[in-house]
C-alpha cells in the first residue's frame, strides 16, 4: 500500500510531464488500434463487400460440353445426366459457398437447304434455350414460350441479323433440316431480338451474340465454313422435351461469395487449378468433350485476396513505422520525466533505496499508464477511423467499418500501450549513467572515425535493410493473397537504419556549427549551436524523433501518391477515355443515332472508335500468330492516359495531339456523294447486271446491290438493296426494283450521305470462256429516298464517279474479304460514269475468278476520276495506298525491331484488309488496354482500307468526354450500352472496400507522425528549458534579454528540426522510392499495367513540411515563451540546489 | 584605506522594503533600508543568513521586483525601468558574481567570460583580446579552454569574476563570492576584488559573513532582520 501511495505521489508531482507522456502514448496506441481495426475489416467486412459488389458474371464458374455430334460421329448422348454431373461438380468446387446455376442447351447446326449439298444461297442456324432471363432486347414480337404448338411449330425468337439476311420476321414459319437425316424442324418466329451484354453473357455462344456470321460446316472438320445465324431462342422445355436434339450444354454457376470468409474463398481458389481435370473426370462417360472451364470466380477471388493482402501489408508496414516514431517520442518523454526526477531519485538512493526499488516504482507507474492508455485508446481508434474515413470520402465503405469491438483491436492496443509505457524505464536501465543527468561532450570530440566506430549496430541495420530491399527487387512477389513478411518489415527497417545512420552524423554537423558559433559575434545563434553540439544526446534524440516522423510521413504520403497514381494509371489505361461507351446495337447508323441522343442527354461528346484485332508482319510472309489490338480513333475521342509513356512524337501534350500528329499531309477529302433528305427510311433503285458476252439465262448469277451510307459522325453502314423489300438477292440479269432500309429497325436517318455502291456478283458460268475477258456491267437508275410515309424523293447521283474492282469471298450478306487485293491486278481496274441519271459501273473479270468467286465492284463519287483514297502513280495506271501513320506499342516494336519510320503490314481479323502502317512513335501502352497494339487515326485507316472494298470500318465503341456536372456515369447500365468512365474506374480501383484500407493506414501514419513530431518537439523544448532554467536565469542576470533567449531556443530547435526534416525526407523518400511501387497491384492482384512508377507529390510534401514547421514553431515558440522567464532572483539564490 | 572623495553616489537606496508572502505568513526581508555607495568603494553587506543580504543585492541589481522605496544605480531609477531597461542595466552597468559561480557548464572559461561581450555585440577580435586580458587578470590564462567542471571552485569563481568584469561594469555585485570556497581561496578571491577596485576604480557591493573578507571592505553595512543596523567605515 505504501508503494502504491508512493507511486501516486510521484505521479502527482510530475502530473504535467506524465500528461504529455500519456498523450504521446495514447495517440500512438490509438492509431495502432485503428490499424488493427483495418486489419479486422480486411479479413471480414472488406472481402464480403468486395465479393458482394461483383456481378454474377464475375462470380461465375461455367463448363460447356458437347453431348452430341450427329453429323460427325453419329454419337448422341443424353443431356440431362451430363448437366446434373456438371452441376454437382461445380457445387463441389464452390463449396462451402452457395451456387446458383443456369443452363444453356443448344441444338446441332441445322440448315435451310431442303436436301443435297449446301448451296451458296443456303444458310444454317441453331437453336438454344437459356434458363432464366436471356440477355436480349426484343426488337419486335415477343419471347417464345411453351413447346410445340397445335400447328406443329416450335416458337422461336430470331436474332436481328437473321431477319436482315434471311428476311425472317414475326409470324413466319421456318423449316430447318438436319444435316444427316434431313429431319425437318418447323419453327414459328414469335419475335426478333438483339443480344446485349455481348462481352459477358454470350461467351458460350458460337457467334458470340452477334446473331450472324460463319461457322464450320458440319462434317468437314471446319475445313469449310457456312453462313450461320443463331441462336434461335426457344424455351428450355422445348429442348428438354426432345423436340429438338441437344448437342451442346453449358452449366453456369454464380458463386454466392457474399458470406464467404477469406479462408473459404482461398479454399475455393485453391481447388480451381485442378478443376478442369476434375470436371473431365466427372463427365468423361457422359459427354463427348468438355470445353475449357470458365473460372471467372477464381479470378475474382484471387484478385480480392491479393488486393487484401496488399492492404494488410501496408497496414502492418504503417504500424511498424509508426511504432518507431511513437517509440522515439516515448523515449524522449521518458528522458524528460527522468530529468525532472533527478533530484528525487538521487535523494531516494542517498536514503538507501536500491536501483531495483527505483525501477519498481517506475515500472508500477508505467503499468498504470499502460492500463489507462489501453482503456482510452480504442475510443480514439474509433474516432480516428471515422475521421480518416471522412477525409477520404469512404466512411461508409465496409473496409473502414467499425471493427473496434474485435479482440484484436484491444490486444493490439494493450500491447502497444505496454510497449511504449515500458520505455519509461529505459533511463533507469542505463548502466554507468545517473538517470536524467545530461551528458556533455567537448567540442571537437566527434570525429568521423569515432562516429563510425560507434555505429557498428547501425551498419548492421543498414546491411539488413539493403538485403531486404534487394530481395524485394530481385525475386517475384509473394503469391497473391499472402502477406510478404519481407515487404512488411523492409520499410520499417529502412526508416530505422537510415534515420540512425544520418543521426549518427549529427555530431559532425554540430561540430561545424560549434566552430562557427565560436567565431561569431552575437549570442543568440552560438548559444543555440553550443547547446546542440555540447549536449548531443538530447539533440540526437530530438533529431531522431523528427527524422523518424518525417521519414514516416514522407514515406506514407509518397507511397500513397504512388499507389493512387498507379490506380489512376490503370483506370485510365483500361478505360482509355474519360467516357467510353460500348454500344449493344449492331446496326451502325442506329447505334450512332442512339449514342448521339444519349450524348446529348448527358452532355457528353462521344466519337466512334474502331477496336479491332489484327495480325502484324514486317511483310506478308511473316504473320505473327498473336493478335494485336488495332485502335482507330478520331482526334476528338479524347484518349486518356499518361502521355509520358509515349516516345517519338515531340511537342505533344495530349493523346489528342498524338492522334492529330498521325494525320497524313495530304488533305482529307470531305465526304462526297448526295445528302439524303432527313427522315429517309429507305432507298429504292432499279438495278441491272449484265456481261459481255452476255450471261446465259440458265446460269445467270445472283447479285446484290449494296448502298454505302455515312452519317455526320463518320459512321458508315452498308445497306443491301434487295427484291421485295429485303427478302432476296436478284437472280438473273433483268432490271429489278430493289429497296432497303437504312436502319435495322426501319427508323429514319438524319444527315446521312450516300458515299458509294457495292455490287456483288455471285459465281457464274462464263460464256465462251475461250473468248475475250468478260466485261461485267451494273446499271443503277431511279435512285430515290423514301420516308416513313412512303413518299419518295429522287436522289441526284451527280456526275463524277469512280469505280474499282475488288475481290470478295462470300455471300449472301456481302462479307467482303479482300485481303490480297493487289492494286496492280486486273481486278483493280473498273470504270464508273453517270449518264441520264443512270450510274454505270463496269469492269473486266478474269474467267477463273468469275467462275469460282464471282466478282465485285465498288463505286464512289469522285471529283478527279480516281477512286477516293487512292493515289494515281504518275505515268501508269497503278494505284498506291500510302501507309497509315501509327503509334505502336513497345512490345510490338521490340518484336519487329521497328523504329519510327519502319513499315508494318496490319492484317485485320475482320476482313477490313491489309493495311500498311508507318511507325511514327513508340508507346509503352495504348489507351484502352494492354498488350501489343497499333494506334491510328480512324479516318486515315478508313481512307486506306476503304479503297480495297469500300468496306466501312466497324464502330465498336464510342469514346469521348463529358461536360462538367454530366450524369453520364450514372447511366452506366442504360441503353444504348455500357458506359465506363475513368472516374468510375478510378473509384473502383482506389476506393473499393478491399483497397480503402491502404489509404486509411497511410493517412493515419502521416497524420500521427506529424503530431508526434510536433508534440515531441514541444516536449524536447520543455525538458531542455526545465533543465537549463538556472543557466538561463544567470544569462538573464548577465543582461541577456528574454526575447534573445527565446530566439536562441527557437534557433536551436529550428536547427534540430531542419536537420530532422532533411534527414527524414531523405530516408522517407529513399524508402518510398525503393519500395512504394512494390505496393501497387493490378485489379487482378497481379503486377499493375502500366507498371507503377514512383511518384513524389511535391505539393503535398511541401504542405507536410510547412505544416510541420509551422506547428512545431508554434509549439516550440509557445513553450519557450512560457518557460523562459525574466531573470529570477529566487532561482539565482537557490543556485544548484534549485 | 584611502578615503575617497565622494561626488555623486553610484548607488542610492532609500526606504527600501521587500516583503515575501502575505498575511500572517508575510516575511519582511527588507524594512526601510537606506544607504548610498560612492564610486570606487568596496562595500560589504554583512549579516546572518536570512537577514536580507541577497534580497538587497538582487534589488539593487534589478533582479527582483521593487515593492517600496527607491533605488538609483548610476543615475538610473531601477524601479522605473522596464524589462528592456533592466536588461540594459545588467548588461551595461552592473556585473554579478554569484555564490554558486553561475557559469554555463557547457562553455569553456573563455566562452563564459565572453558572454557579456557577446551580449553587447563586441567585435570578435576585441572580445578575444578582452577575454584573454581578463583571464590573465584573474590568473587563469592557462585554463581558457577548460570547462567549469574541470576547474576548482576558486578557479570557477575567478572565471565568474572575470566574466563580471568583462563588460567593464560600473558596479560589481557579488553575493557571497567566497561562500563555497575554503578560507584561503576565499581570501584570494576577495583580494582580487580589492585589487580590481583599486586598479579600475570599480564600485563593489559584496554580501558576505566572512569576517576576513569584511576587513578588506571600505565600508560595511550590517543587516539584521531586514533593517540596516549600522554603517561601519573600515
CSV table of N, CA and C in Angstrom, one decimal, chain A residues 60-127:
chain,number,residue,atom,x,y,z
A,60,UNK,N,-18.7,-16.2,-61.7
A,60,UNK,CA,-19.2,-17.4,-62.3
A,60,UNK,C,-18.2,-18.5,-62.4
A,61,UNK,N,-18.7,-19.7,-62.4
A,61,UNK,CA,-17.9,-20.9,-62.7
A,61,UNK,C,-18.8,-21.6,-63.8
A,62,UNK,N,-18.2,-21.9,-64.9
A,62,UNK,CA,-19.0,-22.4,-66.0
A,62,UNK,C,-18.3,-23.5,-66.8
A,63,UNK,N,-19.1,-24.5,-67.2
A,63,UNK,CA,-18.5,-25.5,-68.0
A,63,UNK,C,-19.4,-25.8,-69.2
A,64,UNK,N,-18.8,-25.8,-70.4
A,64,UNK,CA,-19.5,-26.2,-71.6
A,64,UNK,C,-19.1,-27.6,-72.0
A,65,UNK,N,-20.0,-28.3,-72.6
A,65,UNK,CA,-19.7,-29.7,-73.0
A,65,UNK,C,-20.5,-30.1,-74.3
A,66,UNK,N,-20.0,-31.0,-75.0
A,66,UNK,CA,-20.7,-31.4,-76.2
A,66,UNK,C,-21.2,-32.8,-75.9
A,67,UNK,N,-22.5,-33.0,-76.1
A,67,UNK,CA,-23.1,-34.3,-75.8
A,67,UNK,C,-23.6,-35.0,-77.1
A,68,UNK,N,-23.6,-34.3,-78.2
A,68,UNK,CA,-24.0,-35.0,-79.4
A,68,UNK,C,-23.3,-34.3,-80.6
A,69,UNK,N,-22.9,-35.2,-81.6
A,69,UNK,CA,-22.4,-34.7,-82.8
A,69,UNK,C,-22.9,-35.6,-83.9
A,70,UNK,N,-24.2,-35.5,-84.2
A,70,UNK,CA,-24.8,-36.5,-85.1
A,70,UNK,C,-24.2,-36.4,-86.5
A,71,UNK,N,-23.8,-35.2,-87.0
A,71,UNK,CA,-23.3,-35.2,-88.4
A,71,UNK,C,-21.8,-35.6,-88.5
A,72,UNK,N,-21.1,-35.7,-87.3
A,72,UNK,CA,-19.7,-36.0,-87.3
A,72,UNK,C,-19.4,-37.4,-86.8
A,73,UNK,N,-19.9,-37.7,-85.6
A,73,UNK,CA,-19.6,-39.0,-85.0
A,73,UNK,C,-20.8,-39.9,-85.0
A,74,UNK,N,-22.0,-39.3,-85.2
A,74,UNK,CA,-23.2,-40.1,-85.1
A,74,UNK,C,-23.5,-40.6,-83.7
A,75,UNK,N,-22.8,-39.9,-82.7
A,75,UNK,CA,-23.0,-40.3,-81.3
A,75,UNK,C,-23.9,-39.3,-80.7
A,76,UNK,N,-24.9,-39.8,-80.0
A,76,UNK,CA,-25.8,-38.9,-79.4
A,76,UNK,C,-26.0,-39.3,-77.9
A,77,UNK,N,-25.7,-38.4,-77.0
A,77,UNK,CA,-25.8,-38.8,-75.6
A,77,UNK,C,-26.9,-38.0,-74.9
A,78,UNK,N,-27.3,-38.4,-73.8
A,78,UNK,CA,-28.4,-37.7,-73.0
A,78,UNK,C,-27.8,-36.4,-72.4
A,79,UNK,N,-28.5,-35.4,-72.5
A,79,UNK,CA,-28.0,-34.1,-72.0
A,79,UNK,C,-28.2,-34.0,-70.4
A,80,UNK,N,-29.3,-34.6,-69.9
A,80,UNK,CA,-29.6,-34.4,-68.5
A,80,UNK,C,-28.6,-35.0,-67.6
A,81,UNK,N,-28.1,-36.2,-67.8
A,81,UNK,CA,-27.1,-36.7,-66.8
A,81,UNK,C,-25.8,-35.9,-66.9
A,82,UNK,N,-25.4,-35.4,-68.0
A,82,UNK,CA,-24.2,-34.6,-68.1
A,82,UNK,C,-24.4,-33.3,-67.4
A,83,UNK,N,-25.6,-32.7,-67.6
A,83,UNK,CA,-25.9,-31.5,-66.9
A,83,UNK,C,-25.9,-31.6,-65.4
A,84,UNK,N,-26.5,-32.8,-64.9
A,84,UNK,CA,-26.5,-33.0,-63.5
A,84,UNK,C,-25.1,-33.2,-62.9
A,85,UNK,N,-24.3,-33.9,-63.6
A,85,UNK,CA,-22.9,-34.2,-63.2
A,85,UNK,C,-22.1,-32.9,-63.1
A,86,UNK,N,-22.3,-32.1,-64.2
A,86,UNK,CA,-21.6,-30.8,-64.2
A,86,UNK,C,-22.0,-29.9,-63.1
A,87,UNK,N,-23.3,-29.9,-62.8
A,87,UNK,CA,-23.8,-29.1,-61.7
A,87,UNK,C,-23.2,-29.5,-60.4
A,88,UNK,N,-23.2,-30.8,-60.2
A,88,UNK,CA,-22.7,-31.4,-58.9
A,88,UNK,C,-21.2,-31.0,-58.8
A,89,UNK,N,-20.4,-31.1,-59.8
A,89,UNK,CA,-19.0,-30.8,-59.8
A,89,UNK,C,-18.8,-29.4,-59.5
A,90,UNK,N,-19.6,-28.5,-60.1
A,90,UNK,CA,-19.4,-27.1,-59.9
A,90,UNK,C,-19.7,-26.8,-58.4
A,91,UNK,N,-20.8,-27.4,-57.9
A,91,UNK,CA,-21.1,-27.2,-56.5
A,91,UNK,C,-20.0,-27.6,-55.6
A,92,UNK,N,-19.3,-28.7,-55.9
A,92,UNK,CA,-18.2,-29.2,-55.1
A,92,UNK,C,-17.1,-28.1,-55.2
A,93,UNK,N,-16.8,-27.6,-56.3
A,93,UNK,CA,-15.8,-26.6,-56.5
A,93,UNK,C,-16.1,-25.4,-55.7
A,94,UNK,N,-17.3,-25.0,-55.6
A,94,UNK,CA,-17.7,-23.7,-55.0
A,94,UNK,C,-17.9,-23.9,-53.5
A,95,UNK,N,-18.0,-25.1,-53.0
A,95,UNK,CA,-18.3,-25.3,-51.5
A,95,UNK,C,-17.3,-24.6,-50.7
A,96,UNK,N,-17.6,-24.0,-49.6
A,96,UNK,CA,-18.9,-24.0,-48.9
A,96,UNK,C,-19.9,-22.9,-49.4
A,97,UNK,N,-19.5,-22.1,-50.4
A,97,UNK,CA,-20.4,-21.1,-50.9
A,97,UNK,C,-21.5,-21.7,-51.7
A,98,UNK,N,-22.6,-21.0,-51.6
A,98,UNK,CA,-23.8,-21.5,-52.4
A,98,UNK,C,-23.6,-21.2,-53.9
A,99,UNK,N,-24.2,-22.0,-54.7
A,99,UNK,CA,-24.1,-21.8,-56.2
A,99,UNK,C,-25.4,-21.8,-56.8
A,100,UNK,N,-25.7,-20.7,-57.6
A,100,UNK,CA,-26.9,-20.6,-58.3
A,100,UNK,C,-26.6,-20.9,-59.8
A,101,UNK,N,-27.2,-22.0,-60.3
A,101,UNK,CA,-26.9,-22.4,-61.6
A,101,UNK,C,-27.9,-22.0,-62.7
A,102,UNK,N,-27.4,-21.9,-63.9
A,102,UNK,CA,-28.3,-21.8,-65.0
A,102,UNK,C,-27.8,-22.6,-66.2
A,103,UNK,N,-28.6,-22.9,-67.1
A,103,UNK,CA,-28.2,-23.8,-68.2
A,103,UNK,C,-28.4,-23.2,-69.6
A,104,UNK,N,-27.6,-23.6,-70.5
A,104,UNK,CA,-27.7,-23.2,-71.9
A,104,UNK,C,-27.7,-24.5,-72.6
A,105,UNK,N,-28.8,-24.8,-73.3
A,105,UNK,CA,-28.9,-26.0,-74.1
A,105,UNK,C,-29.0,-25.6,-75.6
A,106,UNK,N,-28.2,-26.3,-76.4
A,106,UNK,CA,-28.1,-25.8,-77.8
A,106,UNK,C,-28.3,-27.0,-78.7
A,107,UNK,N,-28.9,-26.7,-79.8
A,107,UNK,CA,-29.1,-27.8,-80.8
A,107,UNK,C,-27.9,-27.9,-81.8
A,108,UNK,N,-27.9,-29.0,-82.6
A,108,UNK,CA,-26.8,-29.0,-83.6
A,108,UNK,C,-27.2,-27.9,-84.7
A,109,UNK,N,-26.2,-27.7,-85.6
A,109,UNK,CA,-26.4,-26.8,-86.6
A,109,UNK,C,-27.4,-27.4,-87.6
A,110,UNK,N,-28.4,-26.6,-88.0
A,110,UNK,CA,-29.4,-27.1,-88.9
A,110,UNK,C,-29.3,-26.2,-90.2
A,111,UNK,N,-29.9,-26.6,-91.2
A,111,UNK,CA,-29.7,-25.9,-92.5
A,111,UNK,C,-31.1,-25.5,-93.1
A,112,UNK,N,-31.1,-24.5,-93.9
A,112,UNK,CA,-32.3,-24.1,-94.6
A,112,UNK,C,-32.4,-24.9,-95.9
A,113,UNK,N,-31.3,-25.5,-96.3
A,113,UNK,CA,-31.4,-26.3,-97.5
A,113,UNK,C,-32.2,-27.6,-97.3
A,114,UNK,N,-33.1,-27.8,-98.2
A,114,UNK,CA,-34.0,-28.9,-98.0
A,114,UNK,C,-33.3,-30.3,-98.1
A,115,UNK,N,-32.4,-30.4,-99.1
A,115,UNK,CA,-31.7,-31.6,-99.2
A,115,UNK,C,-30.4,-31.4,-100.1
A,116,UNK,N,-29.6,-32.4,-100.2
A,116,UNK,CA,-28.4,-32.3,-101.0
A,116,UNK,C,-27.4,-31.4,-100.4
A,117,UNK,N,-26.3,-31.1,-101.2
A,117,UNK,CA,-25.2,-30.3,-100.7
A,117,UNK,C,-25.7,-28.9,-100.5
A,118,UNK,N,-25.0,-28.3,-99.6
A,118,UNK,CA,-25.3,-26.9,-99.2
A,118,UNK,C,-25.0,-26.0,-100.4
A,119,UNK,N,-26.0,-25.2,-100.7
A,119,UNK,CA,-25.8,-24.3,-101.8
A,119,UNK,C,-25.3,-22.9,-101.3
A,120,UNK,N,-24.8,-22.2,-102.3
A,120,UNK,CA,-24.3,-20.9,-101.9
A,120,UNK,C,-25.4,-20.0,-101.3
A,121,UNK,N,-26.6,-20.2,-101.7
A,121,UNK,CA,-27.7,-19.4,-101.1
A,121,UNK,C,-28.2,-20.0,-99.8
A,122,UNK,N,-27.7,-21.1,-99.4
A,122,UNK,CA,-28.2,-21.7,-98.1
A,122,UNK,C,-27.6,-21.1,-96.9
A,123,UNK,N,-28.3,-21.2,-95.8
A,123,UNK,CA,-27.8,-20.7,-94.6
A,123,UNK,C,-28.0,-21.8,-93.5
A,124,UNK,N,-27.4,-21.6,-92.4
A,124,UNK,CA,-27.5,-22.6,-91.3
A,124,UNK,C,-28.0,-21.8,-90.0
A,125,UNK,N,-28.5,-22.5,-89.1
A,125,UNK,CA,-28.9,-21.9,-87.9
A,125,UNK,C,-29.0,-22.9,-86.8
A,126,UNK,N,-29.0,-22.5,-85.5
A,126,UNK,CA,-29.1,-23.4,-84.4
A,126,UNK,C,-30.0,-22.8,-83.4
A,127,UNK,N,-30.6,-23.6,-82.6
A,127,UNK,CA,-31.5,-23.2,-81.5
A,127,UNK,C,-30.8,-23.3,-80.2
